XYZ file of C-alpha atoms in Angstrom:
487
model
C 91.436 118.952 28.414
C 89.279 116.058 27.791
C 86.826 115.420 24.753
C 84.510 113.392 24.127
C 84.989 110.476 21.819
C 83.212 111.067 18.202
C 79.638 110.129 17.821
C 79.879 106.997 15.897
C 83.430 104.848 15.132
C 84.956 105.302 11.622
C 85.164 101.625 11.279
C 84.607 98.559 13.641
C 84.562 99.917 17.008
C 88.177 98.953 18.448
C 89.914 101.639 17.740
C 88.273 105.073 19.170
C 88.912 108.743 18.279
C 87.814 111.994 19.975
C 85.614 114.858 18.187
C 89.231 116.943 18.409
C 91.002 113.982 16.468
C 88.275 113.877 14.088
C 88.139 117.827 13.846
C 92.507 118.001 13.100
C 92.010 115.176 10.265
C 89.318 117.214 8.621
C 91.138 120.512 8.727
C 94.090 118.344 7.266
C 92.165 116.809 4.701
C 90.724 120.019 3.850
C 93.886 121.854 3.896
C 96.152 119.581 2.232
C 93.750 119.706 -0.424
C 93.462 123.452 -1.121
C 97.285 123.623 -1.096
C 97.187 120.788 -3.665
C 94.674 122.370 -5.842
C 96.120 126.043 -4.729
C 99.573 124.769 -6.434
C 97.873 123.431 -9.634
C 95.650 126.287 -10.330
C 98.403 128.616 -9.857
C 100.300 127.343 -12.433
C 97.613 126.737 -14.688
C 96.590 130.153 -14.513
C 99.951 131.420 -15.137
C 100.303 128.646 -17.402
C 96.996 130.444 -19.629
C 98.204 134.027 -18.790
C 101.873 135.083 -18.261
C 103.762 131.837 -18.949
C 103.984 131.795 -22.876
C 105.549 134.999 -22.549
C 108.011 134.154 -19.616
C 109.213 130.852 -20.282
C 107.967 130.453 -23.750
C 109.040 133.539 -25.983
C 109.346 133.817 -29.499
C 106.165 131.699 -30.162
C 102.578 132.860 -31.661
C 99.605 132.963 -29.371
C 98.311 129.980 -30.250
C 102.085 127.792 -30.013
C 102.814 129.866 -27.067
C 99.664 128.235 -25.152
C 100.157 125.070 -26.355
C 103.432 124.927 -24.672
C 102.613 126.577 -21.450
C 99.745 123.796 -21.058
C 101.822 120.554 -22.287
C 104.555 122.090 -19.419
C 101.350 121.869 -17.243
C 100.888 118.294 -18.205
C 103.904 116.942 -17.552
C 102.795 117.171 -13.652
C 100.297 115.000 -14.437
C 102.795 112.095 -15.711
C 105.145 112.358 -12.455
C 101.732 112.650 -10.597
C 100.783 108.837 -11.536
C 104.421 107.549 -10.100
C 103.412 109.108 -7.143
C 100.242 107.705 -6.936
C 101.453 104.004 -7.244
C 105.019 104.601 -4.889
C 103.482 106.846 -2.043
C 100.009 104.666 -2.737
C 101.988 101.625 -1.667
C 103.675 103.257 1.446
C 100.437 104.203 2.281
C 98.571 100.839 2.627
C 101.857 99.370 4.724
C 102.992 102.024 6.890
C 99.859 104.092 6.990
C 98.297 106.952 5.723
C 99.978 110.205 7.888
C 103.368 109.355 7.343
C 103.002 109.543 3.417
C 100.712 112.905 4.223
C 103.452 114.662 6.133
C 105.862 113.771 3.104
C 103.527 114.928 -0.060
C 102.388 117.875 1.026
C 105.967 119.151 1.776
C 106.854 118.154 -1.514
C 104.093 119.600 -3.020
C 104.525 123.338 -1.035
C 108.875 123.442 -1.858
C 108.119 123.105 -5.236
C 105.802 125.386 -5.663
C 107.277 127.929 -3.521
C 110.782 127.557 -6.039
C 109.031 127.883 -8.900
C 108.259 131.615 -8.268
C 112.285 131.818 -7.498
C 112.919 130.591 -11.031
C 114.777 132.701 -13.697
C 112.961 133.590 -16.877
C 113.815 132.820 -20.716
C 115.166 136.229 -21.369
C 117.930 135.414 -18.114
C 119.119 132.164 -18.686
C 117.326 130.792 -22.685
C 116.508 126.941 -22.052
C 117.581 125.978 -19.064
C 114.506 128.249 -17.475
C 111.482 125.908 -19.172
C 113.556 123.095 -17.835
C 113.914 124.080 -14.514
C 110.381 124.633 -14.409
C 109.725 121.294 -15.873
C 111.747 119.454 -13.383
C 109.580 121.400 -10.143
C 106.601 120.496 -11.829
C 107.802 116.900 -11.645
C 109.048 117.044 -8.142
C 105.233 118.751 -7.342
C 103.709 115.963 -9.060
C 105.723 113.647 -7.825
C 104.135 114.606 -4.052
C 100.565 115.870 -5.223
C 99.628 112.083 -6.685
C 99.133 110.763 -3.697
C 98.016 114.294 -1.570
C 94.055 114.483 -2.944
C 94.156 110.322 -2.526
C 95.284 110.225 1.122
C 93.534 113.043 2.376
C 90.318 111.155 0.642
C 90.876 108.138 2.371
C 91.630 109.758 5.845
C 89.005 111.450 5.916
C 86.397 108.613 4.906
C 88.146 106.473 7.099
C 87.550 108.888 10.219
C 84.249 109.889 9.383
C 81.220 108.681 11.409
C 79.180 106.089 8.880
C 76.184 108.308 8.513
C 78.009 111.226 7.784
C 80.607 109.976 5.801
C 79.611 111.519 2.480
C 79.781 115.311 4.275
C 82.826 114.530 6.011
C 84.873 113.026 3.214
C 83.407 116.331 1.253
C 85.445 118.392 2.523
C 88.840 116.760 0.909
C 86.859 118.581 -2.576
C 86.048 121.614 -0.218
C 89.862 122.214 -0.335
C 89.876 122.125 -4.280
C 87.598 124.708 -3.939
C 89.184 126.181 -1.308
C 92.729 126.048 -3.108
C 90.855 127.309 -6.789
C 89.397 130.600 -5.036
C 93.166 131.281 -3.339
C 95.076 131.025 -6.660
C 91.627 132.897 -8.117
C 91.911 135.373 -5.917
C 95.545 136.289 -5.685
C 95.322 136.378 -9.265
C 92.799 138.453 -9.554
C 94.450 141.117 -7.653
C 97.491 140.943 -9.295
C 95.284 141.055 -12.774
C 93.568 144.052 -11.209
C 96.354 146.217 -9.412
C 99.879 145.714 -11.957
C 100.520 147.194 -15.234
C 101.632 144.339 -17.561
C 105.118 144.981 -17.512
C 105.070 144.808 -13.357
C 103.490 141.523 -13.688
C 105.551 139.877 -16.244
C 108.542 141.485 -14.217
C 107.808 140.407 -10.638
C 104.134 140.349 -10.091
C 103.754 136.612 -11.224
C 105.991 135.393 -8.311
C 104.028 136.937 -5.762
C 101.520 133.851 -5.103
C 104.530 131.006 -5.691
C 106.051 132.578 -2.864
C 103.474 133.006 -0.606
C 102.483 129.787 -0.806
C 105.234 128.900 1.840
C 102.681 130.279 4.922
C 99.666 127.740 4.392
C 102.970 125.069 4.178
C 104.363 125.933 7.487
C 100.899 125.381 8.834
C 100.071 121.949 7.321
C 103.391 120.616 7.793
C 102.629 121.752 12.090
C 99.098 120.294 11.710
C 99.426 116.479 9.941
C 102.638 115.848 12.571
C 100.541 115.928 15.258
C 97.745 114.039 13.276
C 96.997 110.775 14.566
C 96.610 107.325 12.456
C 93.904 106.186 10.740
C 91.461 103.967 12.712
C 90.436 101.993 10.038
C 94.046 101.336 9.225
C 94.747 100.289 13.003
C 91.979 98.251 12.481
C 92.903 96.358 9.570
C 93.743 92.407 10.590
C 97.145 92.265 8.712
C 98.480 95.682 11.004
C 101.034 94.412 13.332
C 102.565 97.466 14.967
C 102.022 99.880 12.697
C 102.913 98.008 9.740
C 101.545 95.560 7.331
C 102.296 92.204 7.062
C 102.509 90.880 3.433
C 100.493 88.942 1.933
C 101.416 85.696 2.697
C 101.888 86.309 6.580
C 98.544 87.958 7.579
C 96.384 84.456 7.639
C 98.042 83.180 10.402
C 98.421 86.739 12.404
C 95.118 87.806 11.734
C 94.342 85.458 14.831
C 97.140 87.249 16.776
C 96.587 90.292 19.090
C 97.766 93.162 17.928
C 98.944 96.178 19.688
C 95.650 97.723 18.858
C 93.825 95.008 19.982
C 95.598 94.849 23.188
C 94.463 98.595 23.587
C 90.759 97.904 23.201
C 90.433 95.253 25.684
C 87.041 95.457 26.914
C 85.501 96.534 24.099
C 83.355 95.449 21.669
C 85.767 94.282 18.780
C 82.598 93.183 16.659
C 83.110 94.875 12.667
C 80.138 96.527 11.347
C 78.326 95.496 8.601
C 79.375 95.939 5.464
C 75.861 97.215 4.414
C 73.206 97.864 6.395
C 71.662 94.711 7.593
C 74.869 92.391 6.425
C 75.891 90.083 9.256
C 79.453 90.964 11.065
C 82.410 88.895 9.828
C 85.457 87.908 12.162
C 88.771 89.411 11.442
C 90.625 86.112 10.021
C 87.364 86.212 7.649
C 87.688 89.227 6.495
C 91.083 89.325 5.888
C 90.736 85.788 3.909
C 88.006 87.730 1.800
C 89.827 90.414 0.628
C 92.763 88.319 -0.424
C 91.043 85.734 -2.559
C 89.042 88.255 -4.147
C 90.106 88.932 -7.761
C 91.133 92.645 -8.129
C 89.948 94.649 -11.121
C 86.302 95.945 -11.393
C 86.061 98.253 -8.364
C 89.287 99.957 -9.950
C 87.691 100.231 -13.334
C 84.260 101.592 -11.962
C 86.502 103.796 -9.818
C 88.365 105.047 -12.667
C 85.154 105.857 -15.121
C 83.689 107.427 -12.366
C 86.556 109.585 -12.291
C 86.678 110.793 -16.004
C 84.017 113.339 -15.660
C 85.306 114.863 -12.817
C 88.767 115.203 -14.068
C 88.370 115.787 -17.691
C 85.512 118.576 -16.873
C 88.119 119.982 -14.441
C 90.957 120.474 -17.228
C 88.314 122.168 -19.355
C 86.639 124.223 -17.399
C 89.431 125.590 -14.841
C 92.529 125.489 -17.176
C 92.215 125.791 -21.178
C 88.969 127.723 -21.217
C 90.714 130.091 -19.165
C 93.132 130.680 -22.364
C 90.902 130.218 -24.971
C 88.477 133.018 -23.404
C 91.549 135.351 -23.171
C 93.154 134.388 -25.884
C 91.063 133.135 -29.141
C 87.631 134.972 -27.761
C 89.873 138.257 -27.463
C 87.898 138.898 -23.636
C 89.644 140.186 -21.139
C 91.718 137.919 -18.792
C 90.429 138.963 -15.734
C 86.988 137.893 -17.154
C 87.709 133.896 -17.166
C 89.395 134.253 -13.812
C 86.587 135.894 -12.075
C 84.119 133.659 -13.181
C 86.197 130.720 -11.745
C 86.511 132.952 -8.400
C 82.751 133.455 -8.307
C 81.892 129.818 -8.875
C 84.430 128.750 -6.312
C 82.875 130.854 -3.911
C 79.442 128.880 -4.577
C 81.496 125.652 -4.191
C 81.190 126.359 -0.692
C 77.757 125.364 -0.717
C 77.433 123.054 -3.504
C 80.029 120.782 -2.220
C 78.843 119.914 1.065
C 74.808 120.050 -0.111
C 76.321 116.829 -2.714
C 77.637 115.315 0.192
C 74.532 115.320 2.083
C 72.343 114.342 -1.008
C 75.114 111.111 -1.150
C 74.705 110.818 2.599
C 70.979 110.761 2.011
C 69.891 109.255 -0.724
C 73.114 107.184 -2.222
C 75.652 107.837 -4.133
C 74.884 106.385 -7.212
C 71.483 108.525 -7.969
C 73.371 111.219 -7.194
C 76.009 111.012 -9.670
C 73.408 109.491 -12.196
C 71.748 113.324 -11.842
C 74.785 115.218 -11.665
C 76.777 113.697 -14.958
C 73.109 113.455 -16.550
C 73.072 117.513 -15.876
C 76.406 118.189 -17.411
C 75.586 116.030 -20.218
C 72.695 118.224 -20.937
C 73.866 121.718 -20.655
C 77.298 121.388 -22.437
C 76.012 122.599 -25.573
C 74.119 125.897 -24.261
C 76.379 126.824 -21.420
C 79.369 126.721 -24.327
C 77.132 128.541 -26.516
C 76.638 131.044 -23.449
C 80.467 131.201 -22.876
C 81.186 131.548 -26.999
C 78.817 134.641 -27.398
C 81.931 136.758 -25.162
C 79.419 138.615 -23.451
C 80.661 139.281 -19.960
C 77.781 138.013 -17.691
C 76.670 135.312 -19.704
C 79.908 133.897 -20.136
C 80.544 134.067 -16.276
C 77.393 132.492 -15.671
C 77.933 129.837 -17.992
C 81.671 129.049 -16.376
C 79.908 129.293 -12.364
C 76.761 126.805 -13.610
C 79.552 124.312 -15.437
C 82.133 124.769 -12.574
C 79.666 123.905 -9.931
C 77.621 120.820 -11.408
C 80.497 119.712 -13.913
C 83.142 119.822 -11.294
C 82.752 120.570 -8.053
C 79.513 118.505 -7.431
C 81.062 115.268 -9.018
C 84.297 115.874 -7.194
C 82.322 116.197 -3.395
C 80.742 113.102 -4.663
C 84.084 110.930 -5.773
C 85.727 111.821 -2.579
C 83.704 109.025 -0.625
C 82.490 106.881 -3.222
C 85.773 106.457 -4.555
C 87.075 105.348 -0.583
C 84.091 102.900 -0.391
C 84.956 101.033 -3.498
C 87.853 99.550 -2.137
C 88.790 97.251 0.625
C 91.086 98.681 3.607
C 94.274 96.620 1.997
C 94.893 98.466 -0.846
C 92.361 101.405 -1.044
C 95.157 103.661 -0.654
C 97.101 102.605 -3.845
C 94.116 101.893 -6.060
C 92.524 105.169 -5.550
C 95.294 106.916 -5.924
C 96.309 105.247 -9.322
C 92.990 104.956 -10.248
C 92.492 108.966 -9.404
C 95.995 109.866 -11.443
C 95.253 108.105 -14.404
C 91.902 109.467 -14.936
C 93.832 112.789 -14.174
C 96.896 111.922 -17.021
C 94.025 111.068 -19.639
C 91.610 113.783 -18.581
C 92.416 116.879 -16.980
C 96.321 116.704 -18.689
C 95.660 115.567 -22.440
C 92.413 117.130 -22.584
C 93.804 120.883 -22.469
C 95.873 120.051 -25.205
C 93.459 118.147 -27.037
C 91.360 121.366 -26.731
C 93.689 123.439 -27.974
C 94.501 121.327 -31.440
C 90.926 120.775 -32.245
C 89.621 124.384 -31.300
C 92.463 125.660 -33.748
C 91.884 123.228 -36.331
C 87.939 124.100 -36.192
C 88.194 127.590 -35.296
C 85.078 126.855 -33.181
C 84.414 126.158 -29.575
C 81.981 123.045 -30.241
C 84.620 120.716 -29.315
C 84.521 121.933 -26.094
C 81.287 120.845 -25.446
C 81.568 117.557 -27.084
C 84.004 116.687 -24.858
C 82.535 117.399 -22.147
C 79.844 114.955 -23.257
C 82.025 112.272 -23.505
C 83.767 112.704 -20.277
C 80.902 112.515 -18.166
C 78.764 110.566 -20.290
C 81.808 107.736 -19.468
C 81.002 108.237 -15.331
C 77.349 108.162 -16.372
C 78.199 104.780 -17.324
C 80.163 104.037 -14.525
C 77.751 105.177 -12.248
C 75.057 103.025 -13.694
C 77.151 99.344 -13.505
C 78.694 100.616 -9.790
C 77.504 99.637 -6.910
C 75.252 101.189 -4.039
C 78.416 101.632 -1.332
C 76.973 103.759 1.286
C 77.438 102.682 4.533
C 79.782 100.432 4.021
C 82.690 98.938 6.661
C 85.395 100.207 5.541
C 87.378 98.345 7.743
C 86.716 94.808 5.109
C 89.624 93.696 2.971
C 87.701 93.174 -0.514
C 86.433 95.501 -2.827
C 83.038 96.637 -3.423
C 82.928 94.318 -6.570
């Protein structure tokens, strides 16, 4: 069956992909994602719920959840080592290769970890078993989010880029209302001895269906365009650095493909004149590295640290230290990931429409702003303000900045090395943010007995991509095909 090719080119024209291509890499994107985010909120939400008293017995409350979320953490660390090792395979073999290979690693682990044997079957040796899957899960999921990012920005048609590369956050959204959900049920149909006895393993385990499917989907994926578009790709591969000067000039298997075509590069903004490939390869290389990655990496704080607040310790603390019921926190979550559906793609429009720099100015500028009442709303335990303080924070806090970041983030960076600096850049907002923050919650909220310290850190996260945002530049429509950086 033949389809036509997609409206516009993801990058300079030479390399051409059908509306069915760009359809499979956006179902990939978006379902890579959810099983990355599915994975993470699963745990976190045992992590808040069952796992102090499976893996972590013996302990008080407070100890108990302290434990379960430094465990949590830990993914976090192995998730950076991923980000720089599968990062790097990325930007010289290409982006579906390392896709095919994270999200497996990503959907075994999980899937083991609701085999696992519990504290009161084997003592120690069950936390550590569960510590070294949440490695191996890291290990895969720190590049997942950044690959799917850039393969989707990279295939996306230039004016509707922002949407496109949206739907990469879609899937955290996506993978949040899953592990939501399935908790939710088990919350509302098992006694507590059923769920501490088997019930927990239940969504682990299941997550081995939405594998099968990925795994089926991203084979028959193909390459990025923009990365069969880049100069220094000779056959699928990159050349190193000091080779590409003198084979930029060379035809290249794509090249050879696309005789007949145009092979003029777009713009790298709107108006820019077209530069040659030797040119733009010679750019990118003499460019001093740095800025786009610290931008990138501010404008990731909010984002991440929101996310560890919001979707993970408040979870606990709600249960826990505001003595509400479980299934209260977890519902709210599932409700606001349900409106995710329609914030995330609206924020990708707006970005689409109007930049993406405003846009984040008025969604960090938001957060900023309501911390203090929507904690306030969340502190008073009432049931429906406390759920509509957790959908309002999930959705601008979160979710928005997140279908925001997706693109932005891809745009930042030039086509040799966007894979590894995003993903780096991505992890280590996530190891200082959305890992230590948890933790940091939990010592300050027990040494305060007060929930204030919520809030102010959520003013400091996203007053930090506020920043960002401001000393960033304008990047929509830009080639993504060029070798340098934004900045």
């Amino acid at each position: 069956m033949t389809h036509s090719a997609a409206t516009e080119p993801a990058g300079t024209g030479r390399v051409q992909r059908t509306t069915r291509d760009l359809t499979r890499a956006a179902v990939s994107g978006w379902l890579g994602t959810a099983m990355e985010f599915m994975d993470f909120q699963l745990y976190s939400l045992a992590a808040a719920i069952v796992f102090n008293k499976i893996f972590f017995p013996g302990a008080g409350p407070a100890f108990g959840l302290l434990a379960a979320m430094a465990t949590y953490g830990v993914g976090y660390v192995a998730r950076l080592v991923g980000a720089v090792y599968f990062g790097r395979m990325g930007d010289r073999v290409g982006r579906k290769k390392v896709l095919v290979l994270t999200i497996l690693m990503m959907g075994a682990s999980t899937m083991l970890i609701g085999a696992l044997p519990t504290y009161a079957e084997i003592g120690l040796l069950a936390p550590s078993l569960l510590v070294a899957l949440r490695l191996v899960q890291g290990f895969g999921a720190g590049a997942e989010i950044a690959g799917a990012t850039v393969m989707l920005a990279e295939y996306a048609p230039v004016r509707r880029r922002g949407l496109v590369a949206s739907l990469a956050s879609l899937g955290t959204n996506t993978g949040t209302l899953a592990a939501s959900g399935l908790w939710a049920v088990l919350l509302a149909v098992l006694s507590e001895d059923q769920l501490l006895s088997w019930g927990w393993r239940l969504p682990f385990l299941l997550s081995f269906l939405p594998l099968l499917f990925a795994l089926w989907l991203r084979r028959n994926l193909k390459e990025s365009p923009v990365f069969e578009e880049r100069p220094d790709v000779v056959d699928g591969v990159a050349l190193d650095s000091g080779r590409p000067r003198s084979a930029a000039a060379e035809p290249t298997s794509s090249d050879e493909q696309s005789a007949g075509r145009d092979d003029s590069p777009q713009p790298a903004y709107a108006g820019e004149p077209a530069v040659g490939a030797a040119a733009t390869l010679e750019a990118g290389l003499r460019q001093r590295k740095g800025r786009a990655f610290f931008l990138t990496l501010g404008l990731r704080f909010g984002q991440a640290g929101n996310s560890g607040l919001i979707q993970t310790f408040l979870v606990g603390y709600i249960a826990g230290t505001l003595a509400v019921d479980r299934s209260v926190p977890t519902d709210a979550i599932l409700y606001g990931s349900l409106l995710g559906f329609v914030t995330v793609p609206l924020i990708g429009m707006a970005g689409d429409r109007w930049g993406r720099r405003p846009v984040y100015v008025a969604l960090s500028g938001l957060t900023i702003v309501l911390a203090f009442p929507l904690m306030l709303l969340i502190a008073q335990g009432n049931t429906v303000a406390l759920t509509l303080g957790m959908i309002l924070a999930l959705n601008i806090g979160v979710l928005g900045l997140f279908s925001l970041e997706s693109v932005t983030m891809a745009e930042l960076f030039g086509s040799r090395t966007r894979f590894t600096q995003l993903a780096v850049a991505k992890e280590i907002g996530g190891v200082l943010a959305t890992a230590i923050g948890p933790v940091l919650a939990a010592a300050l909220t027990a040494a305060t007995g007060s929930w204030w310290p919520i809030a102010v850190m959520l003013v400091v996260y996203s007053l930090i991509t506020l920043l960002s945002a401001l000393f960033a530049p304008e990047t929509r429509g830009r080639d993504l095909v060029r070798a340098e950086d934004a900045v």
